[in-house]
Amino acid sequence: MGCRARLRSRDGAKDALLASYAATPIRHVFADSGVAGRLVNWARDLLRTTVEIVRKPADQKGFFMHPRRWVMERTLAWLTAHRRLARDYETHRATSEAMIRCAALGGMLRRLTRGKPATRQQRRTLSTPD
């Protein structure tokens, strides 16, 4: 069982915010409504970090693609395209973090080295020798 299964979102968010504050210049974070409440004030007062809660529209019925949520969903989809990240195999947090960094770097390098807009690969047909 992975580390995140033992923590509630609210508790894990505090650890994640502390780690990002120490390691990066990130000072504006988007979060789900599950972490709303005292965490927002704590981050503002102690870490000088803005935690913006992304809520669904009040009149929403059915599926709605919220732009900020879509960024996260798309990023997770890109990362899980890498075989090692498709399942939660890692038992150590540092190994999992390294695999996420490798997957993200691979995606960035692909986009940088492409140098032109993405195009679909042409369909190949197999031909049998006569």
N, CA, C and O atoms as a DFTB+ gen file, in Angstrom:
520 C
 N C O
     1  1       0.836      -1.163       0.000
     2  2       0.000       0.000       0.000
     3  2       0.887       1.234       0.000
     4  3       1.851       1.305       0.761
     5  1       0.571       2.202      -0.843
     6  2       1.387       3.397      -0.949
     7  2       1.206       4.328       0.233
     8  3       0.296       4.151       1.042
     9  1       2.072       5.316       0.328
    10  2       2.037       6.267       1.445
    11  2       0.755       7.073       1.442
    12  3       0.213       7.370       2.507
    13  1       0.259       7.431       0.272
    14  2      -0.891       8.320       0.227
    15  2      -2.165       7.659       0.704
    16  3      -3.112       8.362       1.057
    17  1      -2.230       6.337       0.732
    18  2      -3.430       5.652       1.194
    19  2      -3.630       5.819       2.687
    20  3      -4.749       5.653       3.172
    21  1      -2.597       6.138       3.420
    22  2      -2.695       6.280       4.862
    23  2      -3.084       7.691       5.288
    24  3      -3.472       7.896       6.438
    25  1      -2.989       8.660       4.393
    26  2      -3.267      10.043       4.732
    27  2      -4.544      10.532       4.076
    28  3      -4.879      10.125       2.964
    29  1      -5.248      11.402       4.767
    30  2      -6.368      12.087       4.147
    31  2      -5.812      13.221       3.308
    32  3      -4.692      13.670       3.550
    33  1      -6.563      13.692       2.332
    34  2      -6.096      14.763       1.447
    35  2      -5.651      15.990       2.222
    36  3      -4.625      16.595       1.909
    37  1      -6.419      16.349       3.224
    38  2      -6.117      17.546       4.009
    39  2      -4.773      17.421       4.720
    40  3      -3.985      18.366       4.738
    41  1      -4.514      16.255       5.304
    42  2      -3.258      16.041       6.031
    43  2      -2.077      15.967       5.080
    44  3      -1.016      16.524       5.364
    45  1      -2.248      15.293       3.966
    46  2      -1.185      15.185       2.979
    47  2      -0.887      16.512       2.314
    48  3       0.249      16.765       1.912
    49  1      -1.905      17.372       2.193
    50  2      -1.709      18.675       1.565
    51  2      -0.767      19.538       2.382
    52  3       0.030      20.285       1.814
    53  1      -0.839      19.454       3.687
    54  2       0.049      20.255       4.542
    55  2       1.502      19.833       4.330
    56  3       2.388      20.680       4.207
    57  1       1.742      18.525       4.289
    58  2       3.100      18.032       4.038
    59  2       3.589      18.448       2.657
    60  3       4.739      18.856       2.498
    61  1       2.714      18.346       1.656
    62  2       3.093      18.713       0.290
    63  2       3.398      20.204       0.183
    64  3       4.346      20.596      -0.497
    65  1       2.603      21.033       0.848
    66  2       2.860      22.470       0.816
    67  2       4.177      22.826       1.503
    68  3       4.925      23.673       1.014
    69  1       4.455      22.187       2.621
    70  2       5.732      22.428       3.309
    71  2       6.914      22.033       2.429
    72  3       7.904      22.760       2.345
    73  1       6.804      20.883       1.778
    74  2       7.892      20.410       0.914
    75  2       8.083      21.334      -0.285
    76  3       9.216      21.643      -0.652
    77  1       6.985      21.777      -0.900
    78  2       7.123      22.656      -2.062
    79  2       7.651      24.030      -1.650
    80  3       8.396      24.661      -2.400
    81  1       7.269      24.489      -0.470
    82  2       7.774      25.775       0.022
    83  2       9.288      25.723       0.214
    84  3       9.996      26.678      -0.106
    85  1       9.772      24.609       0.735
    86  2      11.209      24.472       0.997
    87  2      12.009      24.263      -0.282
    88  3      13.167      24.673      -0.356
    89  1      11.415      23.637      -1.283
    90  2      12.184      23.235      -2.462
    91  2      11.989      24.119      -3.691
    92  3      12.847      24.132      -4.574
    93  1      10.890      24.850      -3.766
    94  2      10.586      25.602      -4.989
    95  2      10.102      27.010      -4.665
    96  3       9.736      27.302      -3.527
    97  1      10.103      27.877      -5.669
    98  2       9.563      29.222      -5.453
    99  2       8.045      29.290      -5.662
   100  3       7.496      30.389      -5.741
   101  1       7.363      28.164      -5.751
   102  2       5.918      28.141      -5.983
   103  2       5.213      28.784      -4.793
   104  3       5.423      28.387      -3.647
   105  1       4.380      29.774      -5.074
   106  2       3.652      30.446      -4.010
   107  2       2.161      30.584      -4.316
   108  3       1.443      31.257      -3.577
   109  1       1.690      29.965      -5.381
   110  2       0.263      29.949      -5.715
   111  2      -0.100      28.521      -6.090
   112  3       0.451      27.958      -7.036
   113  1      -1.031      27.940      -5.344
   114  2      -1.380      26.537      -5.517
   115  2      -2.878      26.420      -5.731
   116  3      -3.657      27.100      -5.063
   117  1      -3.282      25.570      -6.651
   118  2      -4.693      25.273      -6.855
   119  2      -5.001      23.960      -6.148
   120  3      -4.234      23.003      -6.244
   121  1      -6.121      23.917      -5.442
   122  2      -6.468      22.720      -4.685
   123  2      -7.952      22.407      -4.831
   124  3      -8.762      23.267      -5.177
   125  1      -8.278      21.161      -4.559
   126  2      -9.649      20.685      -4.575
   127  2     -10.373      21.172      -3.327
   128  3      -9.733      21.555      -2.347
   129  1     -11.675      21.158      -3.356
   130  2     -12.447      21.637      -2.204
   131  2     -12.276      20.743      -0.979
   132  3     -12.680      21.126       0.119
   133  1     -11.687      19.565      -1.145
   134  2     -11.449      18.674      -0.019
   135  2     -10.437      19.212       0.975
   136  3     -10.399      18.757       2.118
   137  1      -9.621      20.165       0.571
   138  2      -8.621      20.722       1.478
   139  2      -8.979      22.123       1.947
   140  3      -8.171      22.779       2.604
   141  1     -10.180      22.592       1.620
   142  2     -10.603      23.930       2.013
   143  2     -10.721      24.009       3.535
   144  3     -10.904      22.998       4.214
   145  1     -10.613      25.204       4.041
   146  2     -10.766      25.411       5.482
   147  2      -9.522      26.012       6.088
   148  3      -8.955      26.959       5.544
   149  1      -9.092      25.464       7.217
   150  2      -7.959      26.018       7.962
   151  2      -6.656      25.955       7.188
   152  3      -5.761      26.766       7.426
   153  1      -6.527      24.999       6.254
   154  2      -5.289      24.873       5.482
   155  2      -5.004      26.131       4.668
   156  3      -3.849      26.536       4.540
   157  1      -6.040      26.748       4.120
   158  2      -5.866      27.956       3.309
   159  2      -5.270      29.071       4.161
   160  3      -4.332      29.744       3.733
   161  1      -5.797      29.269       5.344
   162  2      -5.284      30.308       6.251
   163  2      -3.876      29.967       6.744
   164  3      -3.019      30.846       6.838
   165  1      -3.641      28.702       7.055
   166  2      -2.328      28.255       7.517
   167  2      -1.261      28.534       6.460
   168  3      -0.190      29.055       6.771
   169  1      -1.561      28.183       5.208
   170  2      -0.598      28.394       4.123
   171  2      -0.358      29.884       3.899
   172  3       0.774      30.306       3.661
   173  1      -1.420      30.676       3.976
   174  2      -1.273      32.123       3.776
   175  2      -0.431      32.753       4.886
   176  3       0.477      33.538       4.611
   177  1      -0.729      32.413       6.122
   178  2      -0.058      33.051       7.251
   179  2       1.366      32.550       7.473
   180  3       2.277      33.347       7.698
   181  1       1.559      31.251       7.412
   182  2       2.863      30.682       7.739
   183  2       3.803      30.607       6.539
   184  3       4.987      30.923       6.652
   185  1       3.272      30.189       5.391
   186  2       4.129      29.961       4.215
   187  2       4.085      31.089       3.188
   188  3       4.827      31.069       2.205
   189  1       3.212      32.074       3.417
   190  2       3.019      33.141       2.431
   191  2       2.699      32.563       1.056
   192  3       3.198      33.036       0.035
   193  1       1.856      31.529       1.049
   194  2       1.454      30.843      -0.171
   195  2      -0.053      30.959      -0.324
   196  3      -0.794      30.764       0.639
   197  1      -0.507      31.272      -1.522
   198  2      -1.929      31.364      -1.795
   199  2      -2.441      29.995      -2.219
   200  3      -1.937      29.415      -3.181
   201  1      -3.424      29.481      -1.521
   202  2      -4.074      28.228      -1.899
   203  2      -5.451      28.609      -2.442
   204  3      -6.338      29.017      -1.692
   205  1      -5.611      28.470      -3.742
   206  2      -6.883      28.803      -4.389
   207  2      -7.697      27.524      -4.544
   208  3      -7.246      26.569      -5.178
   209  1      -8.876      27.506      -3.973
   210  2      -9.748      26.338      -4.030
   211  2     -10.535      26.377      -5.334
   212  3     -11.226      27.353      -5.627
   213  1     -10.423      25.314      -6.107
   214  2     -11.140      25.199      -7.377
   215  2     -12.438      24.455      -7.095
   216  3     -12.436      23.273      -6.753
   217  1     -13.536      25.166      -7.245
   218  2     -14.852      24.579      -6.968
   219  2     -15.630      24.429      -8.267
   220  3     -15.411      25.164      -9.230
   221  1     -16.534      23.473      -8.274
   222  2     -17.399      23.335      -9.436
   223  2     -18.491      24.394      -9.373
   224  3     -18.869      24.820      -8.282
   225  1     -19.003      24.827     -10.519
   226  2     -20.076      25.822     -10.519
   227  2     -21.303      25.297      -9.763
   228  3     -21.620      24.109      -9.823
   229  1     -21.977      26.189      -9.062
   230  2     -23.119      25.791      -8.236
   231  2     -24.256      25.177      -9.059
   232  3     -24.960      24.288      -8.579
   233  1     -24.431      25.644     -10.276
   234  2     -25.536      25.148     -11.109
   235  2     -25.127      23.971     -11.997
   236  3     -25.867      23.606     -12.911
   237  1     -23.984      23.386     -11.746
   238  2     -23.490      22.292     -12.593
   239  2     -24.306      21.029     -12.412
   240  3     -24.585      20.598     -11.293
   241  1     -24.678      20.450     -13.531
   242  2     -25.334      19.151     -13.546
   243  2     -24.570      18.288     -14.541
   244  3     -24.375      18.689     -15.689
   245  1     -24.142      17.124     -14.115
   246  2     -23.377      16.249     -14.995
   247  2     -21.921      16.667     -15.079
   248  3     -21.418      17.392     -14.221
   249  1     -21.246      16.197     -16.131
   250  2     -19.816      16.444     -16.295
   251  2     -19.574      17.852     -16.812
   252  3     -20.294      18.344     -17.681
   253  1     -18.550      18.491     -16.263
   254  2     -18.123      19.803     -16.715
   255  2     -16.605      19.843     -16.632
   256  3     -16.030      19.533     -15.589
   257  1     -15.959      20.219     -17.714
   258  2     -14.506      20.256     -17.736
   259  2     -14.040      21.626     -17.237
   260  3     -14.092      22.613     -17.971
   261  1     -13.594      21.675     -16.006
   262  2     -13.073      22.914     -15.433
   263  2     -11.639      23.085     -15.902
   264  3     -10.854      22.144     -15.787
   265  1     -11.257      24.259     -16.433
   266  2      -9.907      24.441     -16.992
   267  2      -8.777      24.111     -16.023
   268  3      -7.804      23.480     -16.437
   269  1      -8.859      24.503     -14.767
   270  2      -7.781      24.235     -13.824
   271  2      -7.693      22.761     -13.470
   272  3      -6.595      22.225     -13.315
   273  1      -8.832      22.101     -13.342
   274  2      -8.809      20.668     -13.051
   275  2      -8.288      19.896     -14.257
   276  3      -7.612      18.878     -14.105
   277  1      -8.602      20.378     -15.443
   278  2      -8.176      19.685     -16.652
   279  2      -6.654      19.658     -16.768
   280  3      -6.097      18.672     -17.251
   281  1      -5.984      20.699     -16.345
   282  2      -4.513      20.739     -16.378
   283  2      -3.957      19.583     -15.557
   284  3      -3.048      18.885     -16.005
   285  1      -4.487      19.380     -14.379
   286  2      -3.999      18.308     -13.511
   287  2      -4.324      16.937     -14.085
   288  3      -3.471      16.049     -14.085
   289  1      -5.546      16.753     -14.574
   290  2      -5.938      15.467     -15.151
   291  2      -5.068      15.123     -16.356
   292  3      -4.633      13.982     -16.513
   293  1      -4.821      16.115     -17.201
   294  2      -3.987      15.896     -18.386
   295  2      -2.566      15.535     -17.986
   296  3      -1.968      14.636     -18.578
   297  1      -2.020      16.219     -16.996
   298  2      -0.662      15.938     -16.534
   299  2      -0.564      14.524     -15.977
   300  3       0.381      13.800     -16.288
   301  1      -1.532      14.125     -15.159
   302  2      -1.522      12.763     -14.617
   303  2      -1.643      11.725     -15.730
   304  3      -1.023      10.664     -15.650
   305  1      -2.426      12.010     -16.759
   306  2      -2.550      11.086     -17.889
   307  2      -1.218      10.948     -18.620
   308  3      -0.839       9.842     -19.005
   309  1      -0.505      12.054     -18.814
   310  2       0.806      11.992     -19.459
   311  2       1.779      11.162     -18.628
   312  3       2.531      10.349     -19.166
   313  1       1.759      11.372     -17.324
   314  2       2.689      10.652     -16.464
   315  2       2.382       9.162     -16.416
   316  3       3.299       8.342     -16.462
   317  1       1.112       8.800     -16.324
   318  2       0.772       7.381     -16.228
   319  2       0.916       6.656     -17.560
   320  3       0.754       5.437     -17.616
   321  1       1.213       7.377     -18.618
   322  2       1.517       6.717     -19.885
   323  2       2.847       5.969     -19.794
   324  3       3.118       5.084     -20.605
   325  1       3.663       6.317     -18.824
   326  2       4.919       5.617     -18.589
   327  2       4.630       4.376     -17.759
   328  3       3.979       4.453     -16.717
   329  1       5.106       3.261     -18.214
   330  2       4.755       1.975     -17.626
   331  2       5.008       1.899     -16.116
   332  3       4.192       1.350     -15.375
   333  1       6.110       2.435     -15.674
   334  2       6.462       2.320     -14.261
   335  2       5.505       3.116     -13.367
   336  3       5.367       2.818     -12.181
   337  1       4.848       4.123     -13.938
   338  2       3.930       4.954     -13.165
   339  2       2.468       4.544     -13.348
   340  3       1.577       5.139     -12.743
   341  1       2.225       3.543     -14.170
   342  2       0.846       3.125     -14.415
   343  2       0.209       2.508     -13.181
   344  3      -1.010       2.571     -13.020
   345  1       0.993       1.924     -12.324
   346  2       0.515       1.344     -11.063
   347  2       1.382       1.881      -9.936
   348  3       2.458       2.428     -10.179
   349  1       0.929       1.729      -8.738
   350  2       1.661       2.239      -7.580
   351  2       2.593       1.152      -7.053
   352  3       2.343       0.567      -5.999
   353  1       3.677       0.886      -7.797
   354  2       4.607      -0.184      -7.429
   355  2       5.640       0.258      -6.400
   356  3       6.137      -0.560      -5.626
   357  1       5.960       1.530      -6.389
   358  2       7.070       2.004      -5.569
   359  2       6.719       1.958      -4.082
   360  3       5.600       2.282      -3.685
   361  1       7.681       1.556      -3.279
   362  2       7.461       1.510      -1.834
   363  2       8.124       2.680      -1.129
   364  3       7.793       2.972       0.021
   365  1       9.047       3.352      -1.790
   366  2       9.723       4.502      -1.199
   367  2       9.316       5.772      -1.932
   368  3       9.257       5.801      -3.161
   369  1       9.042       6.801      -1.178
   370  2       8.595       8.066      -1.756
   371  2       9.642       8.656      -2.702
   372  3       9.287       9.212      -3.741
   373  1      10.918       8.543      -2.356
   374  2      11.982       9.122      -3.183
   375  2      12.050       8.440      -4.555
   376  3      12.281       9.103      -5.566
   377  1      11.851       7.128      -4.590
   378  2      11.867       6.414      -5.861
   379  2      10.687       6.838      -6.719
   380  3      10.836       7.055      -7.922
   381  1       9.530       6.955      -6.113
   382  2       8.342       7.390      -6.838
   383  2       8.538       8.796      -7.397
   384  3       8.184       9.068      -8.544
   385  1       9.097       9.679      -6.591
   386  2       9.350      11.047      -7.042
   387  2      10.341      11.062      -8.203
   388  3      10.167      11.828      -9.151
   389  1      11.370      10.232      -8.141
   390  2      12.355      10.164      -9.225
   391  2      11.718       9.673     -10.518
   392  3      12.037      10.181     -11.593
   393  1      10.820       8.690     -10.430
   394  2      10.142       8.178     -11.617
   395  2       9.226       9.241     -12.230
   396  3       9.124       9.348     -13.452
   397  1       8.569      10.018     -11.384
   398  2       7.710      11.098     -11.886
   399  2       8.556      12.149     -12.587
   400  3       8.179      12.652     -13.645
   401  1       9.702      12.483     -11.996
   402  2      10.595      13.463     -12.626
   403  2      11.116      12.952     -13.975
   404  3      11.182      13.715     -14.940
   405  1      11.483      11.680     -14.048
   406  2      11.969      11.107     -15.310
   407  2      10.883      11.152     -16.382
   408  3      11.155      11.496     -17.532
   409  1       9.665      10.807     -16.009
   410  2       8.554      10.825     -16.966
   411  2       8.281      12.252     -17.443
   412  3       8.068      12.478     -18.634
   413  1       8.286      13.209     -16.520
   414  2       8.042      14.602     -16.888
   415  2       9.165      15.137     -17.786
   416  3       8.904      15.833     -18.767
   417  1      10.399      14.810     -17.447
   418  2      11.524      15.245     -18.283
   419  2      11.452      14.639     -19.672
   420  3      11.730      15.309     -20.666
   421  1      11.076      13.360     -19.738
   422  2      10.934      12.718     -21.044
   423  2       9.896      13.411     -21.900
   424  3      10.117      13.621     -23.093
   425  1       8.772      13.768     -21.313
   426  2       7.735      14.489     -22.058
   427  2       8.197      15.856     -22.514
   428  3       7.933      16.259     -23.646
   429  1       8.889      16.574     -21.635
   430  2       9.402      17.902     -22.012
   431  2      10.441      17.802     -23.118
   432  3      10.433      18.599     -24.056
   433  1      11.340      16.820     -23.009
   434  2      12.366      16.651     -24.048
   435  2      11.750      16.307     -25.394
   436  3      12.200      16.802     -26.427
   437  1      10.732      15.467     -25.392
   438  2      10.049      15.141     -26.646
   439  2       9.477      16.391     -27.289
   440  3       9.602      16.589     -28.498
   441  1       8.845      17.239     -26.478
   442  2       8.238      18.449     -27.033
   443  2       9.304      19.445     -27.503
   444  3       9.122      20.118     -28.517
   445  1      10.404      19.535     -26.772
   446  2      11.456      20.474     -27.156
   447  2      12.190      20.042     -28.417
   448  3      12.503      20.871     -29.271
   449  1      12.463      18.757     -28.533
   450  2      13.239      18.281     -29.682
   451  2      12.403      18.132     -30.936
   452  3      12.941      18.048     -32.040
   453  1      11.103      18.099     -30.774
   454  2      10.230      17.965     -31.943
   455  2      10.384      19.185     -32.830
   456  3      10.506      19.040     -34.047
   457  1      10.381      20.386     -32.261
   458  2      10.634      21.607     -33.009
   459  2       9.528      22.033     -33.937
   460  3       9.659      23.055     -34.611
   461  1       8.462      21.303     -33.998
   462  2       7.325      21.665     -34.852
   463  2       6.062      21.084     -34.217
   464  3       6.152      20.243     -33.322
   465  1       4.909      21.516     -34.662
   466  2       3.677      20.983     -34.075
   467  2       3.577      19.469     -34.233
   468  3       4.118      18.892     -35.177
   469  1       2.900      18.857     -33.324
   470  2       2.743      17.404     -33.350
   471  2       1.904      16.965     -34.542
   472  3       0.929      17.619     -34.912
   473  1       2.296      15.862     -35.126
   474  2       1.510      15.262     -36.204
   475  2       1.325      13.786     -35.889
   476  3       2.160      13.164     -35.233
   477  1       0.228      13.247     -36.362
   478  2      -0.013      11.826     -36.132
   479  2       0.862      10.991     -37.044
   480  3       1.149      11.366     -38.180
   481  1       1.273       9.864     -36.527
   482  2       2.081       8.956     -37.322
   483  2       1.188       8.322     -38.390
   484  3       0.035       7.982     -38.125
   485  1       1.730       8.170     -39.588
   486  2       0.955       7.583     -40.681
   487  2       0.679       6.113     -40.397
   488  3       1.509       5.413     -39.817
   489  1      -0.492       5.657     -40.811
   490  2      -0.858       4.260     -40.608
   491  2      -0.010       3.385     -41.524
   492  3       0.158       3.679     -42.708
   493  1       0.513       2.322     -40.963
   494  2       1.336       1.396     -41.741
   495  2       0.521       0.160     -42.059
   496  3      -0.242      -0.338     -41.231
   497  1       0.696      -0.315     -43.257
   498  2       0.010      -1.549     -43.640
   499  2       1.077      -2.598     -43.926
   500  3       2.113      -2.315     -44.527
   501  1       0.803      -3.764     -43.497
   502  2       1.717      -4.867     -43.744
   503  2       1.415      -5.477     -45.108
   504  3       0.261      -5.728     -45.458
   505  1       2.453      -5.703     -45.847
   506  2       2.247      -6.363     -47.140
   507  2       2.967      -7.706     -47.114
   508  3       4.068      -7.821     -46.576
   509  1       2.356      -8.685     -47.678
   510  2       2.958     -10.006     -47.738
   511  2       3.692     -10.173     -49.045
   512  3       3.196      -9.746     -50.087
   513  1       4.853     -10.778     -49.020
   514  2       5.606     -10.982     -50.275
   515  2       4.863     -11.968     -51.165
   516  3       4.314     -12.959     -50.682
   517  1       4.848     -11.698     -52.444
   518  2       4.169     -12.597     -53.416
   519  2       5.067     -13.688     -53.897
   520  3       4.652     -14.517     -54.707
